[in-house]
mmCIF file of C-alpha atoms in Angstrom:
data_model
loop_
_atom_site.group_PDB
_atom_site.id
_atom_site.type_symbol
_atom_site.label_atom_id
_atom_site.label_comp_id
_atom_site.label_asym_id
_atom_site.label_seq_id
_atom_site.Cartn_x
_atom_site.Cartn_y
_atom_site.Cartn_z
ATOM 1 C CA MET A 16 47.889 -32.030 49.656
ATOM 2 C CA ASP A 17 49.385 -31.820 46.162
ATOM 3 C CA GLU A 18 46.969 -34.431 44.830
ATOM 4 C CA LYS A 19 43.921 -32.644 46.310
ATOM 5 C CA GLN A 20 45.017 -29.338 44.841
ATOM 6 C CA SER A 21 45.580 -30.862 41.418
ATOM 7 C CA GLN A 22 42.001 -32.205 41.124
ATOM 8 C CA PRO A 23 40.244 -28.829 40.788
ATOM 9 C CA GLN A 24 42.941 -27.738 38.357
ATOM 10 C CA VAL A 25 42.156 -30.763 36.186
ATOM 11 C CA GLU A 26 38.411 -30.059 36.383
ATOM 12 C CA ILE A 27 38.892 -26.404 35.436
ATOM 13 C CA ALA A 28 41.157 -27.328 32.555
ATOM 14 C CA ILE A 29 38.472 -29.673 31.175
ATOM 15 C CA ASP A 30 35.344 -27.578 31.782
ATOM 16 C CA ALA A 31 36.613 -24.104 30.846
ATOM 17 C CA PRO A 32 37.172 -24.678 27.128
ATOM 18 C CA GLY A 33 33.922 -26.633 26.846
ATOM 19 C CA GLU A 34 31.594 -23.819 27.943
ATOM 20 C CA PRO A 35 32.459 -21.147 25.410
ATOM 21 C CA THR A 36 32.466 -23.602 22.515
ATOM 22 C CA GLN A 37 28.767 -24.495 22.944
ATOM 23 C CA PRO A 38 27.320 -21.326 21.380
ATOM 24 C CA HIS A 39 29.611 -21.746 18.379
ATOM 25 C CA SER A 40 28.541 -25.328 17.847
ATOM 26 C CA GLN A 41 25.465 -24.178 15.855
ATOM 27 C CA PRO A 42 26.127 -23.419 12.172
ATOM 28 C CA ASN A 43 25.574 -19.867 10.977
ATOM 29 C CA PHE A 44 22.799 -20.869 8.582
ATOM 30 C CA ILE A 45 20.640 -21.977 11.531
ATOM 31 C CA VAL A 46 20.954 -18.511 13.044
ATOM 32 C CA VAL A 47 20.102 -16.957 9.672
ATOM 33 C CA LYS A 48 17.106 -19.259 9.298
ATOM 34 C CA GLN A 49 15.798 -18.366 12.752
ATOM 35 C CA SER A 50 16.181 -14.650 11.977
ATOM 36 C CA LEU A 51 14.370 -15.084 8.662
ATOM 37 C CA LEU A 52 11.502 -16.958 10.301
ATOM 38 C CA LEU A 53 11.255 -14.208 12.885
ATOM 39 C CA VAL A 54 10.981 -11.566 10.139
ATOM 40 C CA LEU A 55 8.433 -13.614 8.200
ATOM 41 C CA SER A 56 6.300 -14.041 11.307
ATOM 42 C CA LYS A 57 5.987 -10.259 11.594
ATOM 43 C CA PHE A 58 5.772 -9.296 7.910
ATOM 44 C CA HIS A 59 2.028 -8.978 7.315
ATOM 45 C CA ALA A 60 0.168 -7.735 4.233
ATOM 46 C CA GLY A 61 -0.003 -4.186 5.596
ATOM 47 C CA TYR A 62 3.633 -3.591 4.618
ATOM 48 C CA PHE A 63 2.620 -3.549 0.949
ATOM 49 C CA ARG A 64 1.426 0.025 1.479
ATOM 50 C CA ILE A 65 5.088 1.027 0.987
ATOM 51 C CA SER A 66 5.262 -0.432 -2.516
ATOM 52 C CA LEU A 67 1.770 0.922 -3.181
ATOM 53 C CA SER A 68 3.030 4.436 -2.487
ATOM 54 C CA LEU A 69 6.244 4.071 -4.487
ATOM 55 C CA CYS A 70 4.514 2.563 -7.526
ATOM 56 C CA SER A 71 1.882 5.303 -7.585
ATOM 57 C CA GLN A 72 4.670 7.863 -7.325
ATOM 58 C CA ALA A 73 6.350 6.266 -10.361
ATOM 59 C CA LEU A 74 3.093 6.613 -12.315
ATOM 60 C CA LEU A 75 2.905 10.272 -11.265
ATOM 61 C CA TRP A 76 6.392 10.985 -12.575
ATOM 62 C CA LYS A 77 5.680 9.168 -15.819
ATOM 63 C CA THR A 78 2.537 11.237 -16.343
ATOM 64 C CA LEU A 79 4.480 14.446 -15.716
ATOM 65 C CA GLY A 80 7.110 13.396 -18.241
ATOM 66 C CA GLU A 81 4.645 12.846 -21.078
ATOM 67 C CA PRO A 82 4.810 15.549 -23.782
ATOM 68 C CA ILE A 83 1.677 17.679 -24.213
ATOM 69 C CA ARG A 84 0.698 20.541 -26.500
ATOM 70 C CA ASP A 85 0.342 24.082 -25.230
ATOM 71 C CA ALA A 86 1.726 23.182 -21.816
ATOM 72 C CA HIS A 87 1.140 25.713 -19.049
ATOM 73 C CA ALA A 88 4.156 27.358 -17.441
ATOM 74 C CA PHE A 89 3.578 25.400 -14.242
ATOM 75 C CA ARG A 90 3.546 22.164 -16.219
ATOM 76 C CA GLN A 91 6.739 23.086 -18.063
ATOM 77 C CA VAL A 92 8.565 23.211 -14.753
ATOM 78 C CA PHE A 93 8.419 19.424 -14.521
ATOM 79 C CA SER A 94 9.910 19.004 -18.006
ATOM 80 C CA MET A 95 13.269 19.899 -16.461
ATOM 81 C CA ILE A 96 13.280 16.643 -14.488
ATOM 82 C CA PRO A 97 15.745 14.280 -16.208
ATOM 83 C CA PRO A 98 14.277 10.985 -17.485
ATOM 84 C CA THR A 99 16.951 9.127 -15.511
ATOM 85 C CA ALA A 100 15.263 10.203 -12.281
ATOM 86 C CA PHE A 101 12.032 8.492 -13.327
ATOM 87 C CA VAL A 102 13.876 5.307 -14.320
ATOM 88 C CA LEU A 103 15.625 5.243 -10.945
ATOM 89 C CA LEU A 104 12.341 5.713 -9.110
ATOM 90 C CA TRP A 105 10.687 2.990 -11.172
ATOM 91 C CA SER A 106 13.617 0.650 -10.481
ATOM 92 C CA LEU A 107 13.399 1.377 -6.746
ATOM 93 C CA SER A 108 9.676 0.635 -6.839
ATOM 94 C CA LEU A 109 10.321 -2.623 -8.681
ATOM 95 C CA PHE A 110 13.013 -3.697 -6.212
ATOM 96 C CA THR A 111 10.811 -2.856 -3.215
ATOM 97 C CA LEU A 112 7.813 -4.687 -4.619
ATOM 98 C CA LEU A 113 9.865 -7.733 -5.589
ATOM 99 C CA SER A 114 11.407 -7.897 -2.112
ATOM 100 C CA GLN A 115 8.065 -7.600 -0.360
ATOM 101 C CA SER A 116 6.415 -10.121 -2.684
ATOM 102 C CA LEU A 117 9.217 -12.610 -2.026
ATOM 103 C CA LEU A 118 8.920 -12.126 1.733
ATOM 104 C CA TYR A 119 5.179 -12.663 1.675
ATOM 105 C CA PHE A 120 5.562 -15.713 -0.561
ATOM 106 C CA LEU A 121 7.988 -17.189 1.978
ATOM 107 C CA ARG A 122 5.513 -16.303 4.713
ATOM 108 C CA CYS A 123 2.927 -18.363 2.829
ATOM 109 C CA LEU A 124 5.318 -21.310 2.803
ATOM 110 C CA PHE A 125 6.592 -21.209 6.387
ATOM 111 C CA HIS A 126 3.735 -19.486 8.266
ATOM 112 C CA PHE A 127 0.602 -20.371 6.374
ATOM 113 C CA GLU A 128 -1.488 -20.155 9.531
ATOM 114 C CA MET A 129 -0.539 -16.480 9.795
ATOM 115 C CA VAL A 130 -1.473 -15.855 6.169
ATOM 116 C CA LYS A 131 -4.818 -17.453 6.939
ATOM 117 C CA ALA A 132 -5.120 -15.080 9.892
ATOM 118 C CA ASP A 133 -4.483 -12.157 7.519
ATOM 119 C CA PHE A 134 -7.176 -13.530 5.216
ATOM 120 C CA LEU A 135 -9.735 -13.805 8.017
ATOM 121 C CA HIS A 136 -8.935 -10.424 9.594
ATOM 122 C CA HIS A 137 -11.297 -7.554 8.740
ATOM 123 C CA VAL A 138 -8.335 -5.217 8.127
ATOM 124 C CA GLY A 139 -5.673 -7.642 6.907
ATOM 125 C CA VAL A 140 -7.828 -9.114 4.132
ATOM 126 C CA ASN A 141 -8.139 -5.722 2.462
ATOM 127 C CA TYR A 142 -4.367 -5.355 2.207
ATOM 128 C CA LEU A 143 -4.237 -8.563 0.189
ATOM 129 C CA PHE A 144 -5.325 -6.317 -2.684
ATOM 130 C CA ALA A 145 -2.274 -4.091 -2.189
ATOM 131 C CA PRO A 146 0.378 -6.249 -3.936
ATOM 132 C CA TRP A 147 -1.795 -6.684 -7.043
ATOM 133 C CA ILE A 148 -2.635 -2.973 -7.126
ATOM 134 C CA SER A 149 1.079 -2.203 -6.800
ATOM 135 C CA TRP A 150 2.004 -4.500 -9.675
ATOM 136 C CA LEU A 151 -0.714 -2.955 -11.863
ATOM 137 C CA LEU A 152 0.525 0.551 -11.078
ATOM 138 C CA LEU A 153 4.089 -0.523 -11.792
ATOM 139 C CA LEU A 154 2.960 -1.976 -15.116
ATOM 140 C CA LEU A 155 1.079 1.230 -15.983
ATOM 141 C CA SER A 156 4.218 3.273 -15.302
ATOM 142 C CA SER A 157 6.615 0.909 -17.076
ATOM 143 C CA PRO A 158 9.124 2.717 -19.326
ATOM 144 C CA PHE A 159 9.970 -0.524 -21.124
ATOM 145 C CA MET A 160 6.617 -1.972 -22.278
ATOM 146 C CA ALA A 161 3.825 -0.337 -24.268
ATOM 147 C CA PRO A 162 0.171 -1.261 -23.593
ATOM 148 C CA SER A 163 -0.145 -2.596 -27.151
ATOM 149 C CA THR A 164 2.451 -5.350 -26.655
ATOM 150 C CA ILE A 165 1.393 -8.926 -25.962
ATOM 151 C CA TYR A 166 3.658 -9.123 -22.894
ATOM 152 C CA TYR A 167 1.906 -6.134 -21.346
ATOM 153 C CA GLN A 168 -1.533 -7.606 -21.975
ATOM 154 C CA VAL A 169 -0.644 -11.044 -20.611
ATOM 155 C CA LEU A 170 0.837 -9.540 -17.451
ATOM 156 C CA CYS A 171 -2.196 -7.313 -17.004
ATOM 157 C CA CYS A 172 -4.597 -10.251 -17.275
ATOM 158 C CA ALA A 173 -2.523 -12.271 -14.819
ATOM 159 C CA LEU A 174 -2.655 -9.418 -12.306
ATOM 160 C CA LEU A 175 -6.383 -8.800 -12.731
ATOM 161 C CA ILE A 176 -7.383 -12.398 -11.990
ATOM 162 C CA PRO A 177 -6.423 -12.279 -8.256
ATOM 163 C CA VAL A 178 -8.296 -8.974 -7.898
ATOM 164 C CA VAL A 179 -11.487 -10.515 -9.297
ATOM 165 C CA VAL A 180 -11.052 -13.624 -7.129
ATOM 166 C CA LEU A 181 -10.720 -11.477 -4.000
ATOM 167 C CA ASP A 182 -13.774 -9.496 -5.141
ATOM 168 C CA VAL A 183 -15.829 -12.675 -5.335
ATOM 169 C CA LYS A 184 -14.652 -13.685 -1.879
ATOM 170 C CA ILE A 185 -15.239 -10.373 -0.092
ATOM 171 C CA TYR A 186 -18.340 -9.121 -1.888
ATOM 172 C CA GLY A 187 -19.872 -12.581 -1.792
ATOM 173 C CA GLN A 188 -19.497 -12.648 1.974
ATOM 174 C CA TRP A 189 -21.114 -9.232 2.219
ATOM 175 C CA PHE A 190 -24.104 -10.479 0.235
ATOM 176 C CA THR A 191 -24.518 -13.664 2.251
ATOM 177 C CA LYS A 192 -24.054 -11.796 5.549
ATOM 178 C CA GLY A 193 -23.054 -14.180 8.364
ATOM 179 C CA PRO A 194 -20.086 -13.010 10.463
ATOM 180 C CA TRP A 195 -18.892 -10.866 7.536
ATOM 181 C CA LEU A 196 -21.830 -8.448 7.649
ATOM 182 C CA LEU A 197 -20.706 -5.212 5.997
ATOM 183 C CA SER A 198 -22.086 -2.942 8.695
ATOM 184 C CA THR A 199 -19.877 -4.621 11.306
ATOM 185 C CA MET A 200 -16.747 -5.346 9.234
ATOM 186 C CA ALA A 201 -16.447 -2.173 7.118
ATOM 187 C CA ASN A 202 -13.497 0.127 7.842
ATOM 188 C CA PRO A 203 -11.495 2.638 5.766
ATOM 189 C CA THR A 204 -9.143 -0.086 4.491
ATOM 190 C CA SER A 205 -12.155 -1.780 2.869
ATOM 191 C CA GLN A 206 -11.798 0.812 0.126
ATOM 192 C CA LEU A 207 -8.685 -0.992 -1.106
ATOM 193 C CA SER A 208 -10.983 -3.563 -2.720
ATOM 194 C CA VAL A 209 -12.651 -0.723 -4.623
ATOM 195 C CA ILE A 210 -9.305 0.822 -5.587
ATOM 196 C CA GLY A 211 -8.172 -2.554 -6.928
ATOM 197 C CA ASN A 212 -11.082 -2.618 -9.372
ATOM 198 C CA LEU A 213 -10.535 0.989 -10.422
ATOM 199 C CA VAL A 214 -6.827 0.455 -11.084
ATOM 200 C CA GLY A 215 -7.807 -2.611 -13.096
ATOM 201 C CA ALA A 216 -10.218 -0.442 -15.094
ATOM 202 C CA GLN A 217 -7.407 2.033 -15.731
ATOM 203 C CA ALA A 218 -5.103 -0.726 -16.966
ATOM 204 C CA ALA A 219 -7.782 -2.216 -19.239
ATOM 205 C CA ALA A 220 -8.567 1.227 -20.672
ATOM 206 C CA GLN A 221 -4.898 1.815 -21.456
ATOM 207 C CA MET A 222 -4.890 -1.391 -23.512
ATOM 208 C CA GLY A 223 -8.040 -0.375 -25.382
ATOM 209 C CA TRP A 224 -10.248 -3.001 -23.741
ATOM 210 C CA SER A 225 -13.284 -0.767 -23.291
ATOM 211 C CA GLU A 226 -15.675 -3.532 -22.213
ATOM 212 C CA GLY A 227 -13.278 -4.923 -19.646
ATOM 213 C CA ALA A 228 -12.565 -1.432 -18.357
ATOM 214 C CA LEU A 229 -16.285 -0.697 -17.958
ATOM 215 C CA PHE A 230 -16.786 -4.019 -16.182
ATOM 216 C CA MET A 231 -14.059 -3.322 -13.623
ATOM 217 C CA PHE A 232 -15.124 0.300 -13.228
ATOM 218 C CA SER A 233 -18.796 -0.516 -12.639
ATOM 219 C CA LEU A 234 -17.866 -3.251 -10.166
ATOM 220 C CA GLY A 235 -15.687 -0.845 -8.206
ATOM 221 C CA LEU A 236 -17.990 2.179 -8.360
ATOM 222 C CA ILE A 237 -21.173 0.392 -7.245
ATOM 223 C CA HIS A 238 -19.448 -1.164 -4.266
ATOM 224 C CA TYR A 239 -17.798 2.169 -3.476
ATOM 225 C CA LEU A 240 -21.190 3.854 -3.196
ATOM 226 C CA VAL A 241 -22.433 1.163 -0.818
ATOM 227 C CA LEU A 242 -19.220 1.189 1.185
ATOM 228 C CA PHE A 243 -19.024 4.970 1.380
ATOM 229 C CA VAL A 244 -22.550 5.245 2.753
ATOM 230 C CA THR A 245 -21.854 2.465 5.260
ATOM 231 C CA LEU A 246 -18.638 4.086 6.478
ATOM 232 C CA TYR A 247 -20.206 7.546 6.507
ATOM 233 C CA GLN A 248 -22.963 6.337 8.796
ATOM 234 C CA ARG A 249 -20.987 4.244 11.227
ATOM 235 C CA LEU A 250 -17.588 5.952 11.533
ATOM 236 C CA SER A 251 -17.589 8.385 14.420
ATOM 237 C CA GLY A 252 -13.890 9.240 14.146
ATOM 238 C CA SER A 253 -11.705 8.304 17.082
ATOM 239 C CA ASN A 254 -13.550 5.247 18.407
ATOM 240 C CA SER A 255 -13.911 3.377 15.104
ATOM 241 C CA LEU A 256 -10.267 2.421 14.656
ATOM 242 C CA PRO A 257 -7.220 1.995 16.868
ATOM 243 C CA VAL A 258 -5.153 5.144 17.184
ATOM 244 C CA MET A 259 -2.332 3.816 15.000
ATOM 245 C CA LEU A 260 -4.733 3.148 12.116
ATOM 246 C CA ARG A 261 -6.114 6.647 11.791
ATOM 247 C CA PRO A 262 -3.863 7.507 8.800
ATOM 248 C CA THR A 263 -5.976 5.010 6.817
ATOM 249 C CA PHE A 264 -8.739 7.638 6.810
ATOM 250 C CA PHE A 265 -6.829 9.110 3.855
ATOM 251 C CA LEU A 266 -8.048 6.166 1.780
ATOM 252 C CA PHE A 267 -11.310 8.105 1.579
ATOM 253 C CA ILE A 268 -9.412 10.325 -0.868
ATOM 254 C CA GLY A 269 -7.875 7.488 -2.861
ATOM 255 C CA ALA A 270 -11.063 5.781 -4.081
ATOM 256 C CA PRO A 271 -12.834 8.762 -5.736
ATOM 257 C CA SER A 272 -9.518 10.088 -7.072
ATOM 258 C CA MET A 273 -8.746 6.763 -8.713
ATOM 259 C CA ALA A 274 -12.319 6.595 -10.054
ATOM 260 C CA SER A 275 -11.899 10.032 -11.649
ATOM 261 C CA PHE A 276 -8.537 9.045 -13.152
ATOM 262 C CA ALA A 277 -9.913 5.750 -14.492
ATOM 263 C CA TRP A 278 -13.052 7.297 -15.979
ATOM 264 C CA HIS A 279 -10.894 9.844 -17.799
ATOM 265 C CA SER A 280 -9.051 6.972 -19.484
ATOM 266 C CA ILE A 281 -12.309 5.166 -20.329
ATOM 267 C CA SER A 282 -14.157 8.178 -21.764
ATOM 268 C CA GLY A 283 -11.105 9.764 -23.370
ATOM 269 C CA LYS A 284 -11.696 13.166 -21.769
ATOM 270 C CA PHE A 285 -11.989 14.741 -18.362
ATOM 271 C CA ASP A 286 -15.744 15.181 -18.524
ATOM 272 C CA VAL A 287 -18.398 15.944 -15.907
ATOM 273 C CA PRO A 288 -18.275 12.573 -14.050
ATOM 274 C CA SER A 289 -14.477 12.847 -13.744
ATOM 275 C CA LYS A 290 -14.744 16.399 -12.435
ATOM 276 C CA MET A 291 -17.433 15.449 -9.908
ATOM 277 C CA LEU A 292 -15.296 12.637 -8.528
ATOM 278 C CA PHE A 293 -12.262 14.935 -8.432
ATOM 279 C CA PHE A 294 -14.191 17.595 -6.522
ATOM 280 C CA LEU A 295 -15.387 14.953 -4.049
ATOM 281 C CA SER A 296 -11.769 13.943 -3.480
ATOM 282 C CA LEU A 297 -10.772 17.552 -2.883
ATOM 283 C CA PHE A 298 -13.606 18.025 -0.404
ATOM 284 C CA LEU A 299 -12.625 14.898 1.540
ATOM 285 C CA PHE A 300 -8.968 15.970 1.485
ATOM 286 C CA VAL A 301 -9.779 19.389 2.934
ATOM 287 C CA SER A 302 -12.079 17.776 5.499
ATOM 288 C CA LEU A 303 -9.239 15.572 6.738
ATOM 289 C CA ILE A 304 -6.443 18.130 6.834
ATOM 290 C CA CYS A 305 -8.729 20.478 8.784
ATOM 291 C CA ARG A 306 -8.804 17.907 11.586
ATOM 292 C CA PRO A 307 -5.126 17.502 12.562
ATOM 293 C CA THR A 308 -6.035 16.432 16.088
ATOM 294 C CA LEU A 309 -7.505 13.235 14.637
ATOM 295 C CA PHE A 310 -3.998 12.126 13.583
ATOM 296 C CA LYS A 311 -1.989 13.697 16.398
ATOM 297 C CA ARG A 312 -1.842 10.611 18.610
ATOM 298 C CA SER A 313 -1.062 8.280 15.714
ATOM 299 C CA MET A 314 1.995 10.400 14.825
ATOM 300 C CA LYS A 315 3.675 10.106 18.216
ATOM 301 C CA LYS A 316 5.318 6.792 17.356
ATOM 302 C CA PHE A 317 6.517 5.767 13.898
ATOM 303 C CA SER A 318 4.799 2.806 12.264
ATOM 304 C CA VAL A 319 4.227 1.472 8.780
ATOM 305 C CA ALA A 320 0.702 2.946 8.978
ATOM 306 C CA TRP A 321 2.228 6.352 8.239
ATOM 307 C CA TRP A 322 2.604 5.261 4.601
ATOM 308 C CA ALA A 323 -1.186 5.484 4.301
ATOM 309 C CA TYR A 324 -0.779 9.220 3.699
ATOM 310 C CA SER A 325 1.266 8.870 0.513
ATOM 311 C CA PHE A 326 -0.781 6.766 -1.917
ATOM 312 C CA PRO A 327 -4.113 8.680 -1.706
ATOM 313 C CA LEU A 328 -2.326 12.017 -1.985
ATOM 314 C CA THR A 329 -0.392 10.802 -5.033
ATOM 315 C CA VAL A 330 -3.552 9.616 -6.791
ATOM 316 C CA LEU A 331 -5.193 12.971 -6.039
ATOM 317 C CA ALA A 332 -2.180 14.717 -7.595
ATOM 318 C CA LEU A 333 -2.466 12.450 -10.650
ATOM 319 C CA THR A 334 -6.095 13.424 -11.099
ATOM 320 C CA SER A 335 -5.284 17.112 -10.682
ATOM 321 C CA ILE A 336 -2.902 16.864 -13.661
ATOM 322 C CA GLU A 337 -5.702 15.693 -15.947
ATOM 323 C CA TYR A 338 -8.077 18.294 -14.514
ATOM 324 C CA ALA A 339 -5.598 21.133 -15.091
ATOM 325 C CA GLN A 340 -4.962 19.944 -18.635
ATOM 326 C CA GLU A 341 -8.693 19.986 -19.351
ATOM 327 C CA VAL A 342 -9.493 23.336 -17.698
ATOM 328 C CA LYS A 343 -6.274 25.081 -18.805
ATOM 329 C CA GLY A 344 -6.587 27.763 -16.138
ATOM 330 C CA GLY A 345 -3.972 29.272 -13.879
ATOM 331 C CA GLU A 346 -5.875 28.331 -10.725
ATOM 332 C CA ALA A 347 -6.185 24.706 -11.808
ATOM 333 C CA HIS A 348 -2.464 24.499 -12.582
ATOM 334 C CA ALA A 349 -1.598 26.154 -9.266
ATOM 335 C CA LEU A 350 -3.695 23.520 -7.478
ATOM 336 C CA MET A 351 -1.955 20.823 -9.506
ATOM 337 C CA LEU A 352 1.470 22.164 -8.553
ATOM 338 C CA LEU A 353 0.520 22.330 -4.882
ATOM 339 C CA LEU A 354 -0.753 18.729 -4.792
ATOM 340 C CA ILE A 355 2.231 17.360 -6.712
ATOM 341 C CA VAL A 356 4.732 19.064 -4.415
ATOM 342 C CA ALA A 357 2.835 17.841 -1.359
ATOM 343 C CA SER A 358 2.756 14.286 -2.720
ATOM 344 C CA VAL A 359 6.465 14.193 -3.520
ATOM 345 C CA LEU A 360 7.461 15.761 -0.200
ATOM 346 C CA VAL A 361 5.305 13.371 1.844
ATOM 347 C CA THR A 362 6.775 10.378 0.015
ATOM 348 C CA LEU A 363 10.359 11.605 0.423
ATOM 349 C CA ILE A 364 9.857 12.308 4.128
ATOM 350 C CA LEU A 365 8.399 8.841 4.659
ATOM 351 C CA MET A 366 11.333 7.262 2.803
ATOM 352 C CA VAL A 367 13.865 9.111 4.962
ATOM 353 C CA ILE A 368 12.072 8.324 8.222
ATOM 354 C CA THR A 369 11.706 4.676 7.237
ATOM 355 C CA ALA A 370 15.407 4.425 6.397
ATOM 356 C CA LEU A 371 16.371 6.023 9.724
ATOM 357 C CA ARG A 372 13.982 3.905 11.791
ATOM 358 C CA THR A 373 14.211 0.546 10.125
ATOM 359 C CA ASN A 374 14.406 -1.155 13.522
ATOM 360 C CA MET A 375 10.897 0.119 14.317
ATOM 361 C CA MET A 376 9.287 -1.250 11.143
ATOM 362 C CA LEU A 377 8.527 -4.703 12.539
ATOM 363 C CA PRO A 378 6.286 -4.845 15.627
ATOM 364 C CA SER A 379 7.790 -6.267 18.797
ATOM 365 C CA SER A 380 6.159 -9.332 20.306
ATOM 366 C CA SER A 381 6.865 -11.516 23.264
ATOM 367 C CA ASN A 382 6.210 -14.516 21.060
ATOM 368 C CA PRO A 383 8.111 -14.099 17.796
ATOM 369 C CA LEU A 384 5.967 -16.717 16.063
ATOM 370 C CA GLN A 385 2.685 -15.029 16.959
ATOM 371 C CA SER A 386 0.713 -13.627 14.067
ATOM 372 C CA PRO A 387 0.242 -9.868 14.126
ATOM 373 C CA VAL A 388 -3.446 -10.346 13.341
ATOM 374 C CA SER A 389 -4.287 -12.794 16.076
ATOM 375 C CA SER A 390 -5.353 -10.610 18.952
ATOM 376 C CA GLY A 391 -7.618 -7.608 19.305
ATOM 377 C CA THR A 392 -6.735 -3.973 18.977
ATOM 378 C CA ALA A 393 -2.983 -4.344 19.022
ATOM 379 C CA THR A 394 -3.113 -6.646 16.044
ATOM 380 C CA SER A 395 -5.349 -4.293 14.126
ATOM 381 C CA ALA A 396 -2.789 -1.584 14.635
ATOM 382 C CA SER A 397 0.000 -3.736 13.245
ATOM 383 C CA VAL A 398 -1.959 -4.898 10.211
ATOM 384 C CA GLY A 399 -3.523 -1.582 9.355
#
């Protein structure tokens, strides 16, 4: 009896310590690597809209901090903002953009098939312009480099090359039709390709490269006219995009606003073409905010698509600054103040919500290695 009772005791003594030690047999770096791969599998190009918003906000603050003659009372209010606040915002934008660029670079290394899926997706391919636009905006708002320096010019050229390459790819496919026929592939995010050219025109104009600025501006404006007419004819509102992507309708404001801002830099004054483009932006802005029910369903659950509100509104506020400076009227400066406050508040609210709901930033998936642009409507929502 004693021998029979001792056998299970021996078995328990051997097996018990072995079971809990198995999970700890894997090194910590393997767990970290698996977590990193999981993040990279879900980090698509659409997340660059965060850096796009922050970098445009940095350019807005830099513009407000520039000294001007005969400043209106509303404009003098912003002179009380300490320069340190702008430097902190610019540094935050730089850190965010560097982090996102590094993540997407690692995604290219470890999940190239997903990057290819982004490239072939009718929404995801447009957000490939976003990192280059963000870097150009960050360069335009830099407090450390002047446009006349050689470092500024070299960086600007290096950032413009990918924009032109993507132009050749996308616009070339539109011309040659095939599966990339514009009438079937166009969506509000397609305007990011136009915005990329217009930001490039702004950067070239700041460096004094008038011919290069006109080249980029004409390339962006002509394609904007074609794209705007195409979208105007085929978009019926709710059934053209998934519900989560409806905030991207605000990109309708971003393209003409950026065109107005860029043409002001090219011509040297806020003339009639700049005013016409600014008024078009205002009309589109009013048209969108008068239809809150269009965005009601997309606001029920937080997603990175919410950041689509910030960038177009910031560019519109930027353009309103130049318009108010040209008109020099109280009404124009009141409009400028209203748009600037709205832009800053929207950006701050999005930053707070994003910080509080970081766990909701990456889409959940049953297969962690599945690309977010690999299946239907749900993938469009995650990319857009």
